[in-house]
Amino acid sequence: MSGTRRLRVYRYRRDGSPERFEDFDVPVGPHTTILEALHWIQRHRDRTLMVRHSCMHASCGTCGVQVDGREQLACVCEVAGLGEEITVEPLANLPVLADLVVDMGDFFARFPEPHPIVRSVAEGQDYVRLEDCIECGLCLSACPIAASNRYVGPAALVAAQRLLEEPRGAEPQAVLAWASGPGGAWQCHLGLECTNACPTGALPVERIMALRRELIAGPR
């Protein structure tokens, strides 16, 4: 161990009690991650703390949170280099279910239909993801436009652009019609917040610009 850090953690329950921040002093080492620090709190201070995670190595995208106001995957965000007090909050622009857990159903509801979140290699085999986007929601949380109107958000538009590249049964004209709607590609202000937040280098802004070029080009 190399000392302690104070984690200021957002707490919320849908029972009518007020939202709040709660402080925890956590022992940390040189490579302690935010997720490990949150697990320490669960084991040693408050077992009711709610946080979502799965793979532990930045592949599943389920542990997205805001750390000191920046979107991060908690499983690979190391405490080293952060301040003595670290604020951990749920992702923005999504309904909070409890503490650091947001409702990802609202995130996926923004995607165009049909949206194949996963696809199989062959009949009967396990499903695999063959995209750069891990659908973690960090880009939507970082997007300042998503907070102010009905904008579908970067991840949904990236999915639409991929459907144009590889339709997988989708009708390209239907995808373009969806993307040109009031909450679609033209709402993006190209602020790059989504690209900066993306943990996998999926380049949302470049994808959105490619989608706009398709819209300008017109029907295929």
C-alpha atoms as a printed R data frame, in Angstrom:
    type eleno elety resid chain resno       x       y       z
1   ATOM     1    CA   MET     A     1   0.000   0.000   0.000
2   ATOM     2    CA   SER     A     2   1.167   3.522  -0.743
3   ATOM     3    CA   GLY     A     3  -1.319   5.551   1.276
4   ATOM     4    CA   THR     A     4  -4.983   6.501   1.250
5   ATOM     5    CA   ARG     A     5  -7.268   8.534  -0.976
6   ATOM     6    CA   ARG     A     6 -10.650   9.985  -0.136
7   ATOM     7    CA   LEU     A     7 -13.370   8.938  -2.557
8   ATOM     8    CA   ARG     A     8 -16.369  11.243  -2.662
9   ATOM     9    CA   VAL     A     9 -19.024   8.886  -4.029
10  ATOM    10    CA   TYR     A    10 -22.459   9.811  -5.347
11  ATOM    11    CA   ARG     A    11 -25.280   8.004  -3.538
12  ATOM    12    CA   TYR     A    12 -28.897   7.683  -4.670
13  ATOM    13    CA   ARG     A    13 -31.851   5.396  -4.060
14  ATOM    14    CA   ARG     A    14 -35.309   5.513  -5.626
15  ATOM    15    CA   ASP     A    15 -36.978   5.482  -2.221
16  ATOM    16    CA   GLY     A    16 -37.559   9.200  -1.826
17  ATOM    17    CA   SER     A    17 -34.351   9.850   0.122
18  ATOM    18    CA   PRO     A    18 -32.273  12.784  -1.136
19  ATOM    19    CA   GLU     A    19 -29.249  12.272  -3.384
20  ATOM    20    CA   ARG     A    20 -25.951  12.976  -1.685
21  ATOM    21    CA   PHE     A    21 -22.192  12.439  -1.730
22  ATOM    22    CA   GLU     A    22 -20.528  10.210   0.840
23  ATOM    23    CA   ASP     A    23 -16.829  10.229   1.712
24  ATOM    24    CA   PHE     A    24 -14.690   7.115   2.153
25  ATOM    25    CA   ASP     A    25 -10.974   6.953   2.986
26  ATOM    26    CA   VAL     A    26  -9.593   4.075   0.935
27  ATOM    27    CA   PRO     A    27  -6.128   2.425   1.154
28  ATOM    28    CA   VAL     A    28  -4.507   2.414  -2.279
29  ATOM    29    CA   GLY     A    29  -1.405   1.080  -3.978
30  ATOM    30    CA   PRO     A    30   0.492   2.363  -7.021
31  ATOM    31    CA   HIS     A    31  -1.849   0.634  -9.487
32  ATOM    32    CA   THR     A    32  -5.168   0.665  -7.629
33  ATOM    33    CA   THR     A    33  -8.065   1.375  -9.974
34  ATOM    34    CA   ILE     A    34 -11.250   3.260  -9.211
35  ATOM    35    CA   LEU     A    35 -13.189  -0.004  -9.492
36  ATOM    36    CA   GLU     A    36 -10.893  -1.708  -6.987
37  ATOM    37    CA   ALA     A    37 -11.330   1.241  -4.623
38  ATOM    38    CA   LEU     A    38 -15.112   0.980  -4.956
39  ATOM    39    CA   HIS     A    39 -14.936  -2.754  -4.262
40  ATOM    40    CA   TRP     A    40 -12.899  -2.024  -1.130
41  ATOM    41    CA   ILE     A    41 -15.671   0.301   0.031
42  ATOM    42    CA   GLN     A    42 -18.231  -2.449  -0.592
43  ATOM    43    CA   ARG     A    43 -16.228  -5.010   1.368
44  ATOM    44    CA   HIS     A    44 -15.088  -2.855   4.273
45  ATOM    45    CA   ARG     A    45 -17.356   0.172   4.634
46  ATOM    46    CA   ASP     A    46 -20.730  -0.088   2.910
47  ATOM    47    CA   ARG     A    47 -21.897  -3.273   1.195
48  ATOM    48    CA   THR     A    48 -24.950  -1.438  -0.191
49  ATOM    49    CA   LEU     A    49 -22.870   0.677  -2.600
50  ATOM    50    CA   MET     A    50 -24.080  -0.086  -6.128
51  ATOM    51    CA   VAL     A    51 -21.627  -0.214  -9.040
52  ATOM    52    CA   ARG     A    52 -21.883  -2.171 -12.306
53  ATOM    53    CA   HIS     A    53 -18.939  -4.101 -13.770
54  ATOM    54    CA   SER     A    54 -18.116  -7.305 -15.584
55  ATOM    55    CA   CYS     A    55 -14.904  -8.019 -17.525
56  ATOM    56    CA   MET     A    56 -12.384  -6.005 -15.437
57  ATOM    57    CA   HIS     A    57 -10.240  -5.177 -18.500
58  ATOM    58    CA   ALA     A    58 -12.056  -2.486 -20.516
59  ATOM    59    CA   SER     A    59 -13.782  -4.819 -22.969
60  ATOM    60    CA   CYS     A    60 -17.407  -4.887 -21.801
61  ATOM    61    CA   GLY     A    61 -17.960  -1.179 -21.121
62  ATOM    62    CA   THR     A    62 -20.241  -1.768 -18.145
63  ATOM    63    CA   CYS     A    63 -18.248   0.095 -15.475
64  ATOM    64    CA   GLY     A    64 -18.453   3.585 -16.952
65  ATOM    65    CA   VAL     A    65 -18.533   6.429 -14.413
66  ATOM    66    CA   GLN     A    66 -17.478  10.052 -14.113
67  ATOM    67    CA   VAL     A    67 -14.228  10.531 -12.211
68  ATOM    68    CA   ASP     A    68 -13.569  14.140 -11.248
69  ATOM    69    CA   GLY     A    69 -15.976  15.175 -13.997
70  ATOM    70    CA   ARG     A    70 -14.415  13.062 -16.762
71  ATOM    71    CA   GLU     A    71 -15.871   9.909 -18.262
72  ATOM    72    CA   GLN     A    72 -13.822   6.813 -17.445
73  ATOM    73    CA   LEU     A    73 -14.024   3.034 -17.354
74  ATOM    74    CA   ALA     A    74 -13.524   2.413 -13.640
75  ATOM    75    CA   CYS     A    75 -11.702  -0.888 -14.185
76  ATOM    76    CA   VAL     A    76  -8.731   0.766 -15.922
77  ATOM    77    CA   CYS     A    77  -8.793   4.247 -14.367
78  ATOM    78    CA   GLU     A    78  -5.922   4.232 -11.881
79  ATOM    79    CA   VAL     A    79  -5.999   6.316  -8.731
80  ATOM    80    CA   ALA     A    80  -2.362   7.311  -9.234
81  ATOM    81    CA   GLY     A    81  -2.177  10.757 -10.777
82  ATOM    82    CA   LEU     A    82  -5.545  11.831  -9.374
83  ATOM    83    CA   GLY     A    83  -5.944  14.159  -6.422
84  ATOM    84    CA   GLU     A    84  -6.131  13.373  -2.723
85  ATOM    85    CA   GLU     A    85  -9.941  13.630  -2.978
86  ATOM    86    CA   ILE     A    86 -11.575  11.907  -5.946
87  ATOM    87    CA   THR     A    87 -15.200  12.453  -6.907
88  ATOM    88    CA   VAL     A    88 -16.983   9.476  -8.480
89  ATOM    89    CA   GLU     A    89 -20.399   9.980 -10.078
90  ATOM    90    CA   PRO     A    90 -22.675   8.065 -12.455
91  ATOM    91    CA   LEU     A    91 -22.615   8.805 -16.173
92  ATOM    92    CA   ALA     A    92 -24.569  11.881 -17.244
93  ATOM    93    CA   ASN     A    93 -27.539  12.032 -19.634
94  ATOM    94    CA   LEU     A    94 -28.930   8.667 -18.474
95  ATOM    95    CA   PRO     A    95 -31.415   7.885 -15.670
96  ATOM    96    CA   VAL     A    96 -29.735   6.791 -12.433
97  ATOM    97    CA   LEU     A    97 -31.037   3.525 -11.004
98  ATOM    98    CA   ALA     A    98 -28.945   3.467  -7.823
99  ATOM    99    CA   ASP     A    99 -25.681   5.111  -6.796
100 ATOM   100    CA   LEU     A   100 -23.288   4.683  -9.769
101 ATOM   101    CA   VAL     A   101 -25.570   2.462 -11.849
102 ATOM   102    CA   VAL     A   102 -27.457   4.063 -14.755
103 ATOM   103    CA   ASP     A   103 -30.271   2.692 -16.896
104 ATOM   104    CA   MET     A   104 -28.586   1.554 -20.116
105 ATOM   105    CA   GLY     A   105 -31.976   0.708 -21.597
106 ATOM   106    CA   ASP     A   106 -32.379   4.409 -22.340
107 ATOM   107    CA   PHE     A   107 -28.978   4.362 -24.080
108 ATOM   108    CA   PHE     A   108 -29.887   1.462 -26.386
109 ATOM   109    CA   ALA     A   109 -33.349   2.885 -27.065
110 ATOM   110    CA   ARG     A   110 -31.620   5.697 -28.978
111 ATOM   111    CA   PHE     A   111 -30.121   3.329 -31.568
112 ATOM   112    CA   PRO     A   112 -31.584   2.869 -35.052
113 ATOM   113    CA   GLU     A   113 -33.664  -0.200 -35.768
114 ATOM   114    CA   PRO     A   114 -32.703  -2.857 -36.520
115 ATOM   115    CA   HIS     A   115 -29.539  -2.546 -34.454
116 ATOM   116    CA   PRO     A   116 -27.548  -5.785 -34.137
117 ATOM   117    CA   ILE     A   117 -25.724  -5.214 -30.867
118 ATOM   118    CA   VAL     A   118 -23.938  -8.534 -31.371
119 ATOM   119    CA   ARG     A   119 -23.655 -10.967 -34.251
120 ATOM   120    CA   SER     A   120 -22.551 -14.606 -34.435
121 ATOM   121    CA   VAL     A   121 -19.631 -16.107 -36.336
122 ATOM   122    CA   ALA     A   122 -21.564 -19.172 -37.436
123 ATOM   123    CA   GLU     A   123 -24.716 -21.083 -36.645
124 ATOM   124    CA   GLY     A   124 -24.680 -22.417 -33.097
125 ATOM   125    CA   GLN     A   125 -21.499 -20.632 -31.994
126 ATOM   126    CA   ASP     A   126 -21.208 -18.035 -29.262
127 ATOM   127    CA   TYR     A   127 -21.927 -14.406 -30.082
128 ATOM   128    CA   VAL     A   128 -18.977 -12.101 -30.588
129 ATOM   129    CA   ARG     A   129 -18.658  -8.344 -30.953
130 ATOM   130    CA   LEU     A   130 -16.884  -7.219 -34.127
131 ATOM   131    CA   GLU     A   131 -16.947  -3.442 -33.636
132 ATOM   132    CA   ASP     A   132 -14.673  -0.852 -32.070
133 ATOM   133    CA   CYS     A   133 -17.589   0.619 -30.106
134 ATOM   134    CA   ILE     A   134 -18.191  -1.292 -26.864
135 ATOM   135    CA   GLU     A   135 -21.437   0.616 -26.185
136 ATOM   136    CA   CYS     A   136 -20.291   1.842 -22.779
137 ATOM   137    CA   GLY     A   137 -22.204   5.140 -22.894
138 ATOM   138    CA   LEU     A   138 -19.202   7.330 -22.101
139 ATOM   139    CA   CYS     A   139 -19.652   9.339 -25.298
140 ATOM   140    CA   LEU     A   140 -23.285  10.077 -24.503
141 ATOM   141    CA   SER     A   141 -22.359  11.161 -20.992
142 ATOM   142    CA   ALA     A   142 -19.669  13.511 -22.315
143 ATOM   143    CA   CYS     A   143 -21.880  15.016 -25.020
144 ATOM   144    CA   PRO     A   144 -23.114  18.532 -24.108
145 ATOM   145    CA   ILE     A   145 -25.846  18.400 -26.754
146 ATOM   146    CA   ALA     A   146 -27.471  15.253 -25.354
147 ATOM   147    CA   ALA     A   147 -28.126  17.098 -22.102
148 ATOM   148    CA   SER     A   148 -30.197  19.829 -23.723
149 ATOM   149    CA   ASN     A   149 -32.429  18.216 -26.344
150 ATOM   150    CA   ARG     A   150 -33.595  14.956 -27.919
151 ATOM   151    CA   TYR     A   151 -30.298  14.276 -29.702
152 ATOM   152    CA   VAL     A   152 -29.823  10.512 -30.085
153 ATOM   153    CA   GLY     A   153 -26.140  10.807 -29.275
154 ATOM   154    CA   PRO     A   154 -22.793   9.746 -30.734
155 ATOM   155    CA   ALA     A   155 -22.982   5.966 -30.209
156 ATOM   156    CA   ALA     A   156 -26.331   5.672 -31.959
157 ATOM   157    CA   LEU     A   157 -25.060   7.645 -34.956
158 ATOM   158    CA   VAL     A   158 -21.890   5.543 -35.085
159 ATOM   159    CA   ALA     A   159 -24.129   2.462 -35.220
160 ATOM   160    CA   ALA     A   160 -26.114   4.007 -38.075
161 ATOM   161    CA   GLN     A   161 -22.951   4.773 -40.050
162 ATOM   162    CA   ARG     A   162 -21.764   1.194 -39.585
163 ATOM   163    CA   LEU     A   163 -25.113  -0.069 -40.869
164 ATOM   164    CA   LEU     A   164 -24.540   1.936 -44.047
165 ATOM   165    CA   GLU     A   165 -21.098   0.354 -44.435
166 ATOM   166    CA   GLU     A   166 -22.386  -3.136 -43.705
167 ATOM   167    CA   PRO     A   167 -26.210  -3.223 -43.714
168 ATOM   168    CA   ARG     A   168 -26.648  -6.765 -42.329
169 ATOM   169    CA   GLY     A   169 -30.202  -6.761 -43.612
170 ATOM   170    CA   ALA     A   170 -30.977  -3.145 -42.762
171 ATOM   171    CA   GLU     A   171 -32.439  -0.878 -45.450
172 ATOM   172    CA   PRO     A   172 -29.915   1.942 -46.108
173 ATOM   173    CA   GLN     A   173 -32.619   4.454 -47.013
174 ATOM   174    CA   ALA     A   174 -34.406   3.788 -43.730
175 ATOM   175    CA   VAL     A   175 -31.132   4.311 -41.854
176 ATOM   176    CA   LEU     A   176 -30.515   7.606 -43.678
177 ATOM   177    CA   ALA     A   177 -34.063   8.768 -42.971
178 ATOM   178    CA   TRP     A   178 -33.567   8.012 -39.302
179 ATOM   179    CA   ALA     A   179 -30.186   9.795 -39.223
180 ATOM   180    CA   SER     A   180 -31.614  12.930 -40.850
181 ATOM   181    CA   GLY     A   181 -34.398  13.227 -38.272
182 ATOM   182    CA   PRO     A   182 -34.710  16.040 -35.705
183 ATOM   183    CA   GLY     A   183 -32.484  14.265 -33.180
184 ATOM   184    CA   GLY     A   184 -30.022  12.922 -35.737
185 ATOM   185    CA   ALA     A   185 -26.677  13.717 -37.310
186 ATOM   186    CA   TRP     A   186 -27.271  17.437 -37.873
187 ATOM   187    CA   GLN     A   187 -27.668  18.077 -34.140
188 ATOM   188    CA   CYS     A   188 -23.990  17.292 -33.510
189 ATOM   189    CA   HIS     A   189 -21.867  20.398 -32.914
190 ATOM   190    CA   LEU     A   190 -18.574  18.539 -33.545
191 ATOM   191    CA   GLY     A   191 -17.189  19.492 -30.153
192 ATOM   192    CA   LEU     A   192 -15.043  16.327 -29.938
193 ATOM   193    CA   GLU     A   193 -16.073  15.581 -26.347
194 ATOM   194    CA   CYS     A   194 -17.325  12.164 -27.450
195 ATOM   195    CA   THR     A   195 -14.099  11.280 -29.253
196 ATOM   196    CA   ASN     A   196 -12.041  12.390 -26.265
197 ATOM   197    CA   ALA     A   197 -14.157  10.233 -23.933
198 ATOM   198    CA   CYS     A   198 -14.174   7.095 -26.115
199 ATOM   199    CA   PRO     A   199 -12.042   4.389 -24.440
200 ATOM   200    CA   THR     A   200 -11.577   2.300 -27.608
201 ATOM   201    CA   GLY     A   201 -10.714   4.868 -30.261
202 ATOM   202    CA   ALA     A   202 -13.957   4.396 -32.193
203 ATOM   203    CA   LEU     A   203 -13.716   8.041 -33.416
204 ATOM   204    CA   PRO     A   204 -17.391   9.035 -33.078
205 ATOM   205    CA   VAL     A   205 -16.942  12.462 -34.684
206 ATOM   206    CA   GLU     A   206 -15.306  10.983 -37.782
207 ATOM   207    CA   ARG     A   207 -18.174   8.495 -38.038
208 ATOM   208    CA   ILE     A   208 -20.761  11.255 -37.700
209 ATOM   209    CA   MET     A   209 -19.031  13.291 -40.406
210 ATOM   210    CA   ALA     A   210 -19.040  10.240 -42.690
211 ATOM   211    CA   LEU     A   211 -22.754   9.858 -41.988
212 ATOM   212    CA   ARG     A   212 -23.349  13.508 -42.894
213 ATOM   213    CA   ARG     A   213 -21.519  12.991 -46.171
214 ATOM   214    CA   GLU     A   214 -23.872  10.120 -46.933
215 ATOM   215    CA   LEU     A   215 -26.860  12.370 -46.186
216 ATOM   216    CA   ILE     A   216 -25.545  15.122 -48.468
217 ATOM   217    CA   ALA     A   217 -24.885  12.611 -51.249
218 ATOM   218    CA   GLY     A   218 -28.543  11.605 -51.216
219 ATOM   219    CA   PRO     A   219 -30.227   8.299 -52.069
220 ATOM   220    CA   ARG     A   220 -27.985   5.411 -53.018
